[in-house]
Amino acid sequence: YQYLSRYKRKEDFDHFLFIPGRTERTKKECLKLLLELYGRHNPSWTELNNFILFLNFQLSECEKSIVCSPAVGKEFQGV
């Protein structure tokens, strides 16, 4: 949710880092945003769960990547 809410608000991710366990909104607001960004009308719980698992994996790998590190980010701001 932390990434998705910032994505929707068109915020910069360059200085953002996911904080596990951090709650920003209610579960209802989180589900509403997930359904909005998923892009399919009336998805099943399985589809939504797979979407969440995919996002979690991709975002975790991105955070581990040297390409997305703050040191490299200074060299490629806005890219």
PDB file of N, CA, C and O in Angstrom:
ATOM      1  N   TYR A   1       0.815  -1.199   0.000  1.00  0.00           N
ATOM      2  CA  TYR A   1       0.000   0.000   0.000  1.00  0.00           C
ATOM      3  C   TYR A   1       0.859   1.264   0.000  1.00  0.00           C
ATOM      4  O   TYR A   1       0.503   2.248  -0.626  1.00  0.00           O
ATOM      5  N   GLN A   2       1.983   1.214   0.698  1.00  0.00           N
ATOM      6  CA  GLN A   2       2.831   2.397   0.787  1.00  0.00           C
ATOM      7  C   GLN A   2       3.291   2.866  -0.600  1.00  0.00           C
ATOM      8  O   GLN A   2       3.256   4.055  -0.899  1.00  0.00           O
ATOM      9  N   TYR A   3       3.683   1.928  -1.449  1.00  0.00           N
ATOM     10  CA  TYR A   3       4.089   2.293  -2.807  1.00  0.00           C
ATOM     11  C   TYR A   3       2.892   2.701  -3.657  1.00  0.00           C
ATOM     12  O   TYR A   3       2.952   3.694  -4.396  1.00  0.00           O
ATOM     13  N   LEU A   4       1.825   1.931  -3.592  1.00  0.00           N
ATOM     14  CA  LEU A   4       0.666   2.203  -4.439  1.00  0.00           C
ATOM     15  C   LEU A   4       0.035   3.559  -4.153  1.00  0.00           C
ATOM     16  O   LEU A   4      -0.362   4.269  -5.071  1.00  0.00           O
ATOM     17  N   SER A   5      -0.051   3.921  -2.891  1.00  0.00           N
ATOM     18  CA  SER A   5      -0.651   5.217  -2.562  1.00  0.00           C
ATOM     19  C   SER A   5       0.227   6.355  -3.059  1.00  0.00           C
ATOM     20  O   SER A   5      -0.275   7.369  -3.541  1.00  0.00           O
ATOM     21  N   ARG A   6       1.534   6.182  -2.977  1.00  0.00           N
ATOM     22  CA  ARG A   6       2.442   7.220  -3.491  1.00  0.00           C
ATOM     23  C   ARG A   6       2.403   7.272  -5.019  1.00  0.00           C
ATOM     24  O   ARG A   6       2.486   8.332  -5.613  1.00  0.00           O
ATOM     25  N   TYR A   7       2.281   6.101  -5.646  1.00  0.00           N
ATOM     26  CA  TYR A   7       2.156   6.048  -7.098  1.00  0.00           C
ATOM     27  C   TYR A   7       0.914   6.808  -7.558  1.00  0.00           C
ATOM     28  O   TYR A   7       0.963   7.612  -8.497  1.00  0.00           O
ATOM     29  N   LYS A   8      -0.187   6.571  -6.895  1.00  0.00           N
ATOM     30  CA  LYS A   8      -1.438   7.240  -7.267  1.00  0.00           C
ATOM     31  C   LYS A   8      -1.331   8.751  -7.110  1.00  0.00           C
ATOM     32  O   LYS A   8      -1.869   9.503  -7.917  1.00  0.00           O
ATOM     33  N   ARG A   9      -0.617   9.199  -6.092  1.00  0.00           N
ATOM     34  CA  ARG A   9      -0.437  10.640  -5.860  1.00  0.00           C
ATOM     35  C   ARG A   9       0.688  11.237  -6.703  1.00  0.00           C
ATOM     36  O   ARG A   9       1.008  12.404  -6.582  1.00  0.00           O
ATOM     37  N   LYS A  10       1.322  10.380  -7.550  1.00  0.00           N
ATOM     38  CA  LYS A  10       2.414  10.797  -8.430  1.00  0.00           C
ATOM     39  C   LYS A  10       3.613  11.354  -7.649  1.00  0.00           C
ATOM     40  O   LYS A  10       4.256  12.306  -8.073  1.00  0.00           O
ATOM     41  N   GLU A  11       3.897  10.727  -6.505  1.00  0.00           N
ATOM     42  CA  GLU A  11       5.027  11.141  -5.687  1.00  0.00           C
ATOM     43  C   GLU A  11       6.318  10.502  -6.192  1.00  0.00           C
ATOM     44  O   GLU A  11       6.310   9.466  -6.827  1.00  0.00           O
ATOM     45  N   ASP A  12       7.425  11.129  -5.863  1.00  0.00           N
ATOM     46  CA  ASP A  12       8.749  10.662  -6.231  1.00  0.00           C
ATOM     47  C   ASP A  12       9.157   9.504  -5.319  1.00  0.00           C
ATOM     48  O   ASP A  12       9.053   9.594  -4.105  1.00  0.00           O
ATOM     49  N   PHE A  13       9.649   8.421  -5.903  1.00  0.00           N
ATOM     50  CA  PHE A  13      10.094   7.262  -5.130  1.00  0.00           C
ATOM     51  C   PHE A  13      11.580   7.302  -4.799  1.00  0.00           C
ATOM     52  O   PHE A  13      12.088   6.407  -4.124  1.00  0.00           O
ATOM     53  N   ASP A  14      12.290   8.302  -5.277  1.00  0.00           N
ATOM     54  CA  ASP A  14      13.744   8.326  -5.114  1.00  0.00           C
ATOM     55  C   ASP A  14      14.193   8.271  -3.663  1.00  0.00           C
ATOM     56  O   ASP A  14      15.246   7.721  -3.362  1.00  0.00           O
ATOM     57  N   HIS A  15      13.441   8.836  -2.760  1.00  0.00           N
ATOM     58  CA  HIS A  15      13.860   8.870  -1.355  1.00  0.00           C
ATOM     59  C   HIS A  15      12.888   8.116  -0.448  1.00  0.00           C
ATOM     60  O   HIS A  15      12.861   8.338   0.751  1.00  0.00           O
ATOM     61  N   PHE A  16      12.125   7.215  -1.040  1.00  0.00           N
ATOM     62  CA  PHE A  16      11.166   6.448  -0.258  1.00  0.00           C
ATOM     63  C   PHE A  16      11.674   5.023  -0.076  1.00  0.00           C
ATOM     64  O   PHE A  16      12.213   4.418  -0.995  1.00  0.00           O
ATOM     65  N   LEU A  17      11.489   4.483   1.114  1.00  0.00           N
ATOM     66  CA  LEU A  17      11.822   3.095   1.396  1.00  0.00           C
ATOM     67  C   LEU A  17      10.668   2.472   2.158  1.00  0.00           C
ATOM     68  O   LEU A  17      10.179   3.053   3.127  1.00  0.00           O
ATOM     69  N   PHE A  18      10.247   1.314   1.704  1.00  0.00           N
ATOM     70  CA  PHE A  18       9.157   0.595   2.341  1.00  0.00           C
ATOM     71  C   PHE A  18       9.517   0.257   3.789  1.00  0.00           C
ATOM     72  O   PHE A  18      10.625  -0.179   4.076  1.00  0.00           O
ATOM     73  N   ILE A  19       8.572   0.447   4.703  1.00  0.00           N
ATOM     74  CA  ILE A  19       8.758   0.123   6.115  1.00  0.00           C
ATOM     75  C   ILE A  19       7.754  -0.960   6.478  1.00  0.00           C
ATOM     76  O   ILE A  19       6.557  -0.688   6.602  1.00  0.00           O
ATOM     77  N   PRO A  20       8.235  -2.222   6.647  1.00  0.00           N
ATOM     78  CA  PRO A  20       7.312  -3.316   6.995  1.00  0.00           C
ATOM     79  C   PRO A  20       6.557  -3.022   8.289  1.00  0.00           C
ATOM     80  O   PRO A  20       7.104  -2.469   9.233  1.00  0.00           O
ATOM     81  N   GLY A  21       5.288  -3.370   8.292  1.00  0.00           N
ATOM     82  CA  GLY A  21       4.467  -3.189   9.485  1.00  0.00           C
ATOM     83  C   GLY A  21       3.896  -1.798   9.656  1.00  0.00           C
ATOM     84  O   GLY A  21       3.075  -1.555  10.533  1.00  0.00           O
ATOM     85  N   ARG A  22       4.297  -0.867   8.825  1.00  0.00           N
ATOM     86  CA  ARG A  22       3.797   0.514   8.912  1.00  0.00           C
ATOM     87  C   ARG A  22       2.389   0.578   8.331  1.00  0.00           C
ATOM     88  O   ARG A  22       2.136   0.161   7.212  1.00  0.00           O
ATOM     89  N   THR A  23       1.470   1.110   9.101  1.00  0.00           N
ATOM     90  CA  THR A  23       0.089   1.243   8.659  1.00  0.00           C
ATOM     91  C   THR A  23      -0.197   2.709   8.375  1.00  0.00           C
ATOM     92  O   THR A  23      -0.009   3.557   9.239  1.00  0.00           O
ATOM     93  N   GLU A  24      -0.644   2.982   7.168  1.00  0.00           N
ATOM     94  CA  GLU A  24      -0.932   4.362   6.783  1.00  0.00           C
ATOM     95  C   GLU A  24      -2.425   4.642   6.684  1.00  0.00           C
ATOM     96  O   GLU A  24      -2.852   5.753   6.896  1.00  0.00           O
ATOM     97  N   ARG A  25      -3.183   3.658   6.316  1.00  0.00           N
ATOM     98  CA  ARG A  25      -4.632   3.820   6.142  1.00  0.00           C
ATOM     99  C   ARG A  25      -5.337   2.584   6.674  1.00  0.00           C
ATOM    100  O   ARG A  25      -4.733   1.652   7.149  1.00  0.00           O
ATOM    101  N   THR A  26      -6.644   2.559   6.472  1.00  0.00           N
ATOM    102  CA  THR A  26      -7.428   1.412   6.923  1.00  0.00           C
ATOM    103  C   THR A  26      -7.348   0.282   5.898  1.00  0.00           C
ATOM    104  O   THR A  26      -6.970   0.492   4.741  1.00  0.00           O
ATOM    105  N   LYS A  27      -7.746  -0.908   6.322  1.00  0.00           N
ATOM    106  CA  LYS A  27      -7.788  -2.056   5.412  1.00  0.00           C
ATOM    107  C   LYS A  27      -8.770  -1.813   4.278  1.00  0.00           C
ATOM    108  O   LYS A  27      -8.526  -2.204   3.136  1.00  0.00           O
ATOM    109  N   LYS A  28      -9.852  -1.128   4.593  1.00  0.00           N
ATOM    110  CA  LYS A  28     -10.857  -0.825   3.566  1.00  0.00           C
ATOM    111  C   LYS A  28     -10.267   0.087   2.489  1.00  0.00           C
ATOM    112  O   LYS A  28     -10.485  -0.134   1.295  1.00  0.00           O
ATOM    113  N   GLU A  29      -9.508   1.105   2.894  1.00  0.00           N
ATOM    114  CA  GLU A  29      -8.891   2.016   1.926  1.00  0.00           C
ATOM    115  C   GLU A  29      -7.843   1.294   1.089  1.00  0.00           C
ATOM    116  O   GLU A  29      -7.720   1.540  -0.112  1.00  0.00           O
ATOM    117  N   CYS A  30      -7.114   0.391   1.717  1.00  0.00           N
ATOM    118  CA  CYS A  30      -6.111  -0.395   1.003  1.00  0.00           C
ATOM    119  C   CYS A  30      -6.773  -1.260  -0.065  1.00  0.00           C
ATOM    120  O   CYS A  30      -6.329  -1.288  -1.213  1.00  0.00           O
ATOM    121  N   LEU A  31      -7.824  -1.955   0.299  1.00  0.00           N
ATOM    122  CA  LEU A  31      -8.534  -2.809  -0.645  1.00  0.00           C
ATOM    123  C   LEU A  31      -9.117  -1.983  -1.791  1.00  0.00           C
ATOM    124  O   LEU A  31      -9.035  -2.379  -2.959  1.00  0.00           O
ATOM    125  N   LYS A  32      -9.653  -0.843  -1.473  1.00  0.00           N
ATOM    126  CA  LYS A  32     -10.217   0.040  -2.515  1.00  0.00           C
ATOM    127  C   LYS A  32      -9.139   0.451  -3.513  1.00  0.00           C
ATOM    128  O   LYS A  32      -9.355   0.412  -4.730  1.00  0.00           O
ATOM    129  N   LEU A  33      -7.958   0.808  -3.026  1.00  0.00           N
ATOM    130  CA  LEU A  33      -6.866   1.208  -3.910  1.00  0.00           C
ATOM    131  C   LEU A  33      -6.378   0.027  -4.745  1.00  0.00           C
ATOM    132  O   LEU A  33      -6.123   0.172  -5.946  1.00  0.00           O
ATOM    133  N   LEU A  34      -6.252  -1.135  -4.136  1.00  0.00           N
ATOM    134  CA  LEU A  34      -5.839  -2.327  -4.879  1.00  0.00           C
ATOM    135  C   LEU A  34      -6.814  -2.636  -6.008  1.00  0.00           C
ATOM    136  O   LEU A  34      -6.400  -2.923  -7.132  1.00  0.00           O
ATOM    137  N   LEU A  35      -8.103  -2.578  -5.714  1.00  0.00           N
ATOM    138  CA  LEU A  35      -9.110  -2.844  -6.746  1.00  0.00           C
ATOM    139  C   LEU A  35      -9.051  -1.808  -7.856  1.00  0.00           C
ATOM    140  O   LEU A  35      -9.214  -2.135  -9.034  1.00  0.00           O
ATOM    141  N   GLU A  36      -8.805  -0.573  -7.491  1.00  0.00           N
ATOM    142  CA  GLU A  36      -8.718   0.503  -8.491  1.00  0.00           C
ATOM    143  C   GLU A  36      -7.507   0.311  -9.405  1.00  0.00           C
ATOM    144  O   GLU A  36      -7.610   0.454 -10.625  1.00  0.00           O
ATOM    145  N   LEU A  37      -6.369  -0.032  -8.840  1.00  0.00           N
ATOM    146  CA  LEU A  37      -5.146  -0.132  -9.624  1.00  0.00           C
ATOM    147  C   LEU A  37      -4.972  -1.482 -10.310  1.00  0.00           C
ATOM    148  O   LEU A  37      -4.166  -1.607 -11.225  1.00  0.00           O
ATOM    149  N   TYR A  38      -5.717  -2.481  -9.878  1.00  0.00           N
ATOM    150  CA  TYR A  38      -5.618  -3.798 -10.510  1.00  0.00           C
ATOM    151  C   TYR A  38      -6.028  -3.738 -11.968  1.00  0.00           C
ATOM    152  O   TYR A  38      -5.439  -4.389 -12.818  1.00  0.00           O
ATOM    153  N   GLY A  39      -7.032  -2.966 -12.279  1.00  0.00           N
ATOM    154  CA  GLY A  39      -7.393  -2.740 -13.672  1.00  0.00           C
ATOM    155  C   GLY A  39      -8.446  -3.661 -14.262  1.00  0.00           C
ATOM    156  O   GLY A  39      -8.805  -3.516 -15.417  1.00  0.00           O
ATOM    157  N   ARG A  40      -8.929  -4.618 -13.484  1.00  0.00           N
ATOM    158  CA  ARG A  40      -9.988  -5.501 -13.972  1.00  0.00           C
ATOM    159  C   ARG A  40     -11.211  -5.316 -13.103  1.00  0.00           C
ATOM    160  O   ARG A  40     -11.112  -5.160 -11.904  1.00  0.00           O
ATOM    161  N   HIS A  41     -12.354  -5.384 -13.727  1.00  0.00           N
ATOM    162  CA  HIS A  41     -13.610  -5.238 -13.001  1.00  0.00           C
ATOM    163  C   HIS A  41     -13.932  -6.522 -12.251  1.00  0.00           C
ATOM    164  O   HIS A  41     -13.889  -7.608 -12.819  1.00  0.00           O
ATOM    165  N   ASN A  42     -14.249  -6.404 -10.975  1.00  0.00           N
ATOM    166  CA  ASN A  42     -14.703  -7.511 -10.147  1.00  0.00           C
ATOM    167  C   ASN A  42     -13.754  -8.721 -10.157  1.00  0.00           C
ATOM    168  O   ASN A  42     -14.158  -9.832 -10.497  1.00  0.00           O
ATOM    169  N   PRO A  43     -12.481  -8.522  -9.780  1.00  0.00           N
ATOM    170  CA  PRO A  43     -11.547  -9.658  -9.767  1.00  0.00           C
ATOM    171  C   PRO A  43     -11.865 -10.631  -8.633  1.00  0.00           C
ATOM    172  O   PRO A  43     -12.456 -10.252  -7.621  1.00  0.00           O
ATOM    173  N   SER A  44     -11.440 -11.862  -8.805  1.00  0.00           N
ATOM    174  CA  SER A  44     -11.600 -12.851  -7.738  1.00  0.00           C
ATOM    175  C   SER A  44     -10.529 -12.598  -6.677  1.00  0.00           C
ATOM    176  O   SER A  44      -9.560 -11.887  -6.905  1.00  0.00           O
ATOM    177  N   TRP A  45     -10.727 -13.206  -5.503  1.00  0.00           N
ATOM    178  CA  TRP A  45      -9.723 -13.066  -4.449  1.00  0.00           C
ATOM    179  C   TRP A  45      -8.401 -13.679  -4.899  1.00  0.00           C
ATOM    180  O   TRP A  45      -7.330 -13.191  -4.546  1.00  0.00           O
ATOM    181  N   THR A  46      -8.455 -14.743  -5.685  1.00  0.00           N
ATOM    182  CA  THR A  46      -7.237 -15.387  -6.187  1.00  0.00           C
ATOM    183  C   THR A  46      -6.481 -14.437  -7.100  1.00  0.00           C
ATOM    184  O   THR A  46      -5.253 -14.306  -6.993  1.00  0.00           O
ATOM    185  N   GLU A  47      -7.182 -13.775  -8.010  1.00  0.00           N
ATOM    186  CA  GLU A  47      -6.537 -12.818  -8.909  1.00  0.00           C
ATOM    187  C   GLU A  47      -5.913 -11.668  -8.126  1.00  0.00           C
ATOM    188  O   GLU A  47      -4.778 -11.267  -8.392  1.00  0.00           O
ATOM    189  N   LEU A  48      -6.643 -11.160  -7.160  1.00  0.00           N
ATOM    190  CA  LEU A  48      -6.143 -10.056  -6.357  1.00  0.00           C
ATOM    191  C   LEU A  48      -4.937 -10.494  -5.529  1.00  0.00           C
ATOM    192  O   LEU A  48      -3.946  -9.766  -5.429  1.00  0.00           O
ATOM    193  N   ASN A  49      -4.993 -11.683  -4.972  1.00  0.00           N
ATOM    194  CA  ASN A  49      -3.872 -12.212  -4.199  1.00  0.00           C
ATOM    195  C   ASN A  49      -2.632 -12.375  -5.078  1.00  0.00           C
ATOM    196  O   ASN A  49      -1.516 -12.015  -4.678  1.00  0.00           O
ATOM    197  N   ASN A  50      -2.808 -12.897  -6.287  1.00  0.00           N
ATOM    198  CA  ASN A  50      -1.678 -13.049  -7.209  1.00  0.00           C
ATOM    199  C   ASN A  50      -1.088 -11.696  -7.588  1.00  0.00           C
ATOM    200  O   ASN A  50       0.135 -11.556  -7.706  1.00  0.00           O
ATOM    201  N   PHE A  51      -1.926 -10.706  -7.785  1.00  0.00           N
ATOM    202  CA  PHE A  51      -1.480  -9.340  -8.081  1.00  0.00           C
ATOM    203  C   PHE A  51      -0.621  -8.811  -6.930  1.00  0.00           C
ATOM    204  O   PHE A  51       0.456  -8.265  -7.138  1.00  0.00           O
ATOM    205  N   ILE A  52      -1.080  -9.020  -5.702  1.00  0.00           N
ATOM    206  CA  ILE A  52      -0.349  -8.553  -4.524  1.00  0.00           C
ATOM    207  C   ILE A  52       0.982  -9.278  -4.381  1.00  0.00           C
ATOM    208  O   ILE A  52       2.018  -8.654  -4.119  1.00  0.00           O
ATOM    209  N   LEU A  53       0.979 -10.603  -4.565  1.00  0.00           N
ATOM    210  CA  LEU A  53       2.219 -11.368  -4.481  1.00  0.00           C
ATOM    211  C   LEU A  53       3.215 -10.910  -5.539  1.00  0.00           C
ATOM    212  O   LEU A  53       4.415 -10.770  -5.262  1.00  0.00           O
ATOM    213  N   PHE A  54       2.731 -10.667  -6.760  1.00  0.00           N
ATOM    214  CA  PHE A  54       3.594 -10.188  -7.834  1.00  0.00           C
ATOM    215  C   PHE A  54       4.191  -8.825  -7.491  1.00  0.00           C
ATOM    216  O   PHE A  54       5.397  -8.608  -7.622  1.00  0.00           O
ATOM    217  N   LEU A  55       3.350  -7.902  -7.030  1.00  0.00           N
ATOM    218  CA  LEU A  55       3.844  -6.573  -6.663  1.00  0.00           C
ATOM    219  C   LEU A  55       4.871  -6.646  -5.538  1.00  0.00           C
ATOM    220  O   LEU A  55       5.921  -5.991  -5.603  1.00  0.00           O
ATOM    221  N   ASN A  56       4.576  -7.426  -4.506  1.00  0.00           N
ATOM    222  CA  ASN A  56       5.505  -7.557  -3.391  1.00  0.00           C
ATOM    223  C   ASN A  56       6.859  -8.076  -3.853  1.00  0.00           C
ATOM    224  O   ASN A  56       7.904  -7.570  -3.444  1.00  0.00           O
ATOM    225  N   PHE A  57       6.847  -9.083  -4.709  1.00  0.00           N
ATOM    226  CA  PHE A  57       8.100  -9.648  -5.206  1.00  0.00           C
ATOM    227  C   PHE A  57       8.870  -8.611  -6.024  1.00  0.00           C
ATOM    228  O   PHE A  57      10.066  -8.400  -5.816  1.00  0.00           O
ATOM    229  N   GLN A  58       8.191  -7.970  -6.957  1.00  0.00           N
ATOM    230  CA  GLN A  58       8.854  -6.994  -7.826  1.00  0.00           C
ATOM    231  C   GLN A  58       9.423  -5.814  -7.030  1.00  0.00           C
ATOM    232  O   GLN A  58      10.545  -5.374  -7.273  1.00  0.00           O
ATOM    233  N   LEU A  59       8.646  -5.312  -6.088  1.00  0.00           N
ATOM    234  CA  LEU A  59       9.106  -4.169  -5.300  1.00  0.00           C
ATOM    235  C   LEU A  59      10.242  -4.554  -4.367  1.00  0.00           C
ATOM    236  O   LEU A  59      11.181  -3.770  -4.160  1.00  0.00           O
ATOM    237  N   SER A  60      10.201  -5.757  -3.808  1.00  0.00           N
ATOM    238  CA  SER A  60      11.295  -6.237  -2.954  1.00  0.00           C
ATOM    239  C   SER A  60      12.584  -6.360  -3.751  1.00  0.00           C
ATOM    240  O   SER A  60      13.658  -5.949  -3.292  1.00  0.00           O
ATOM    241  N   GLU A  61      12.486  -6.927  -4.935  1.00  0.00           N
ATOM    242  CA  GLU A  61      13.669  -7.063  -5.796  1.00  0.00           C
ATOM    243  C   GLU A  61      14.201  -5.703  -6.223  1.00  0.00           C
ATOM    244  O   GLU A  61      15.410  -5.489  -6.292  1.00  0.00           O
ATOM    245  N   CYS A  62      13.308  -4.790  -6.484  1.00  0.00           N
ATOM    246  CA  CYS A  62      13.714  -3.439  -6.873  1.00  0.00           C
ATOM    247  C   CYS A  62      14.484  -2.754  -5.743  1.00  0.00           C
ATOM    248  O   CYS A  62      15.517  -2.134  -5.980  1.00  0.00           O
ATOM    249  N   GLU A  63      13.993  -2.893  -4.525  1.00  0.00           N
ATOM    250  CA  GLU A  63      14.678  -2.274  -3.389  1.00  0.00           C
ATOM    251  C   GLU A  63      16.064  -2.865  -3.161  1.00  0.00           C
ATOM    252  O   GLU A  63      16.955  -2.173  -2.702  1.00  0.00           O
ATOM    253  N   LYS A  64      16.259  -4.142  -3.495  1.00  0.00           N
ATOM    254  CA  LYS A  64      17.561  -4.797  -3.329  1.00  0.00           C
ATOM    255  C   LYS A  64      18.532  -4.449  -4.448  1.00  0.00           C
ATOM    256  O   LYS A  64      19.731  -4.618  -4.299  1.00  0.00           O
ATOM    257  N   SER A  65      18.019  -3.987  -5.560  1.00  0.00           N
ATOM    258  CA  SER A  65      18.835  -3.731  -6.744  1.00  0.00           C
ATOM    259  C   SER A  65      19.765  -2.536  -6.552  1.00  0.00           C
ATOM    260  O   SER A  65      19.366  -1.492  -6.055  1.00  0.00           O
ATOM    261  N   ILE A  66      20.992  -2.689  -6.988  1.00  0.00           N
ATOM    262  CA  ILE A  66      21.956  -1.587  -6.930  1.00  0.00           C
ATOM    263  C   ILE A  66      21.502  -0.430  -7.824  1.00  0.00           C
ATOM    264  O   ILE A  66      21.763   0.733  -7.536  1.00  0.00           O
ATOM    265  N   VAL A  67      20.783  -0.747  -8.875  1.00  0.00           N
ATOM    266  CA  VAL A  67      20.304   0.281  -9.801  1.00  0.00           C
ATOM    267  C   VAL A  67      19.340   1.244  -9.101  1.00  0.00           C
ATOM    268  O   VAL A  67      19.271   2.419  -9.426  1.00  0.00           O
ATOM    269  N   CYS A  68      18.618   0.750  -8.104  1.00  0.00           N
ATOM    270  CA  CYS A  68      17.637   1.575  -7.390  1.00  0.00           C
ATOM    271  C   CYS A  68      18.190   2.135  -6.081  1.00  0.00           C
ATOM    272  O   CYS A  68      17.447   2.723  -5.300  1.00  0.00           O
ATOM    273  N   SER A  69      19.470   1.980  -5.852  1.00  0.00           N
ATOM    274  CA  SER A  69      20.059   2.457  -4.602  1.00  0.00           C
ATOM    275  C   SER A  69      20.188   3.976  -4.600  1.00  0.00           C
ATOM    276  O   SER A  69      20.279   4.609  -5.659  1.00  0.00           O
ATOM    277  N   PRO A  70      20.214   4.592  -3.425  1.00  0.00           N
ATOM    278  CA  PRO A  70      20.363   6.051  -3.338  1.00  0.00           C
ATOM    279  C   PRO A  70      21.650   6.558  -3.998  1.00  0.00           C
ATOM    280  O   PRO A  70      21.661   7.622  -4.595  1.00  0.00           O
ATOM    281  N   ALA A  71      22.727   5.779  -3.920  1.00  0.00           N
ATOM    282  CA  ALA A  71      23.998   6.204  -4.516  1.00  0.00           C
ATOM    283  C   ALA A  71      23.881   6.346  -6.033  1.00  0.00           C
ATOM    284  O   ALA A  71      24.335   7.334  -6.617  1.00  0.00           O
ATOM    285  N   VAL A  72      23.279   5.372  -6.664  1.00  0.00           N
ATOM    286  CA  VAL A  72      23.091   5.423  -8.116  1.00  0.00           C
ATOM    287  C   VAL A  72      22.027   6.443  -8.483  1.00  0.00           C
ATOM    288  O   VAL A  72      22.117   7.130  -9.490  1.00  0.00           O
ATOM    289  N   GLY A  73      21.002   6.558  -7.643  1.00  0.00           N
ATOM    290  CA  GLY A  73      19.915   7.502  -7.907  1.00  0.00           C
ATOM    291  C   GLY A  73      20.376   8.933  -8.033  1.00  0.00           C
ATOM    292  O   GLY A  73      19.811   9.721  -8.802  1.00  0.00           O
ATOM    293  N   LYS A  74      21.419   9.308  -7.317  1.00  0.00           N
ATOM    294  CA  LYS A  74      21.958  10.667  -7.421  1.00  0.00           C
ATOM    295  C   LYS A  74      22.489  10.950  -8.815  1.00  0.00           C
ATOM    296  O   LYS A  74      22.443  12.069  -9.283  1.00  0.00           O
ATOM    297  N   GLU A  75      23.009   9.910  -9.467  1.00  0.00           N
ATOM    298  CA  GLU A  75      23.560  10.056 -10.806  1.00  0.00           C
ATOM    299  C   GLU A  75      22.493  10.121 -11.892  1.00  0.00           C
ATOM    300  O   GLU A  75      22.728  10.668 -12.948  1.00  0.00           O
ATOM    301  N   PHE A  76      21.330   9.556 -11.611  1.00  0.00           N
ATOM    302  CA  PHE A  76      20.283   9.453 -12.628  1.00  0.00           C
ATOM    303  C   PHE A  76      18.959  10.036 -12.130  1.00  0.00           C
ATOM    304  O   PHE A  76      17.916   9.427 -12.303  1.00  0.00           O
ATOM    305  N   GLN A  77      18.978  11.173 -11.549  1.00  0.00           N
ATOM    306  CA  GLN A  77      17.762  11.783 -11.031  1.00  0.00           C
ATOM    307  C   GLN A  77      16.771  12.049 -12.139  1.00  0.00           C
ATOM    308  O   GLN A  77      17.140  12.528 -13.199  1.00  0.00           O
ATOM    309  N   GLY A  78      15.512  11.694 -11.881  1.00  0.00           N
ATOM    310  CA  GLY A  78      14.447  11.957 -12.835  1.00  0.00           C
ATOM    311  C   GLY A  78      14.350  10.961 -13.960  1.00  0.00           C
ATOM    312  O   GLY A  78      13.506  11.102 -14.828  1.00  0.00           O
ATOM    313  N   VAL A  79      15.194   9.958 -13.985  1.00  0.00           N
ATOM    314  CA  VAL A  79      15.168   8.989 -15.075  1.00  0.00           C
ATOM    315  C   VAL A  79      14.204   7.894 -14.736  1.00  0.00           C
ATOM    316  O   VAL A  79      14.019   7.459 -13.688  1.00  0.00           O
TER     317      VAL A  79
END
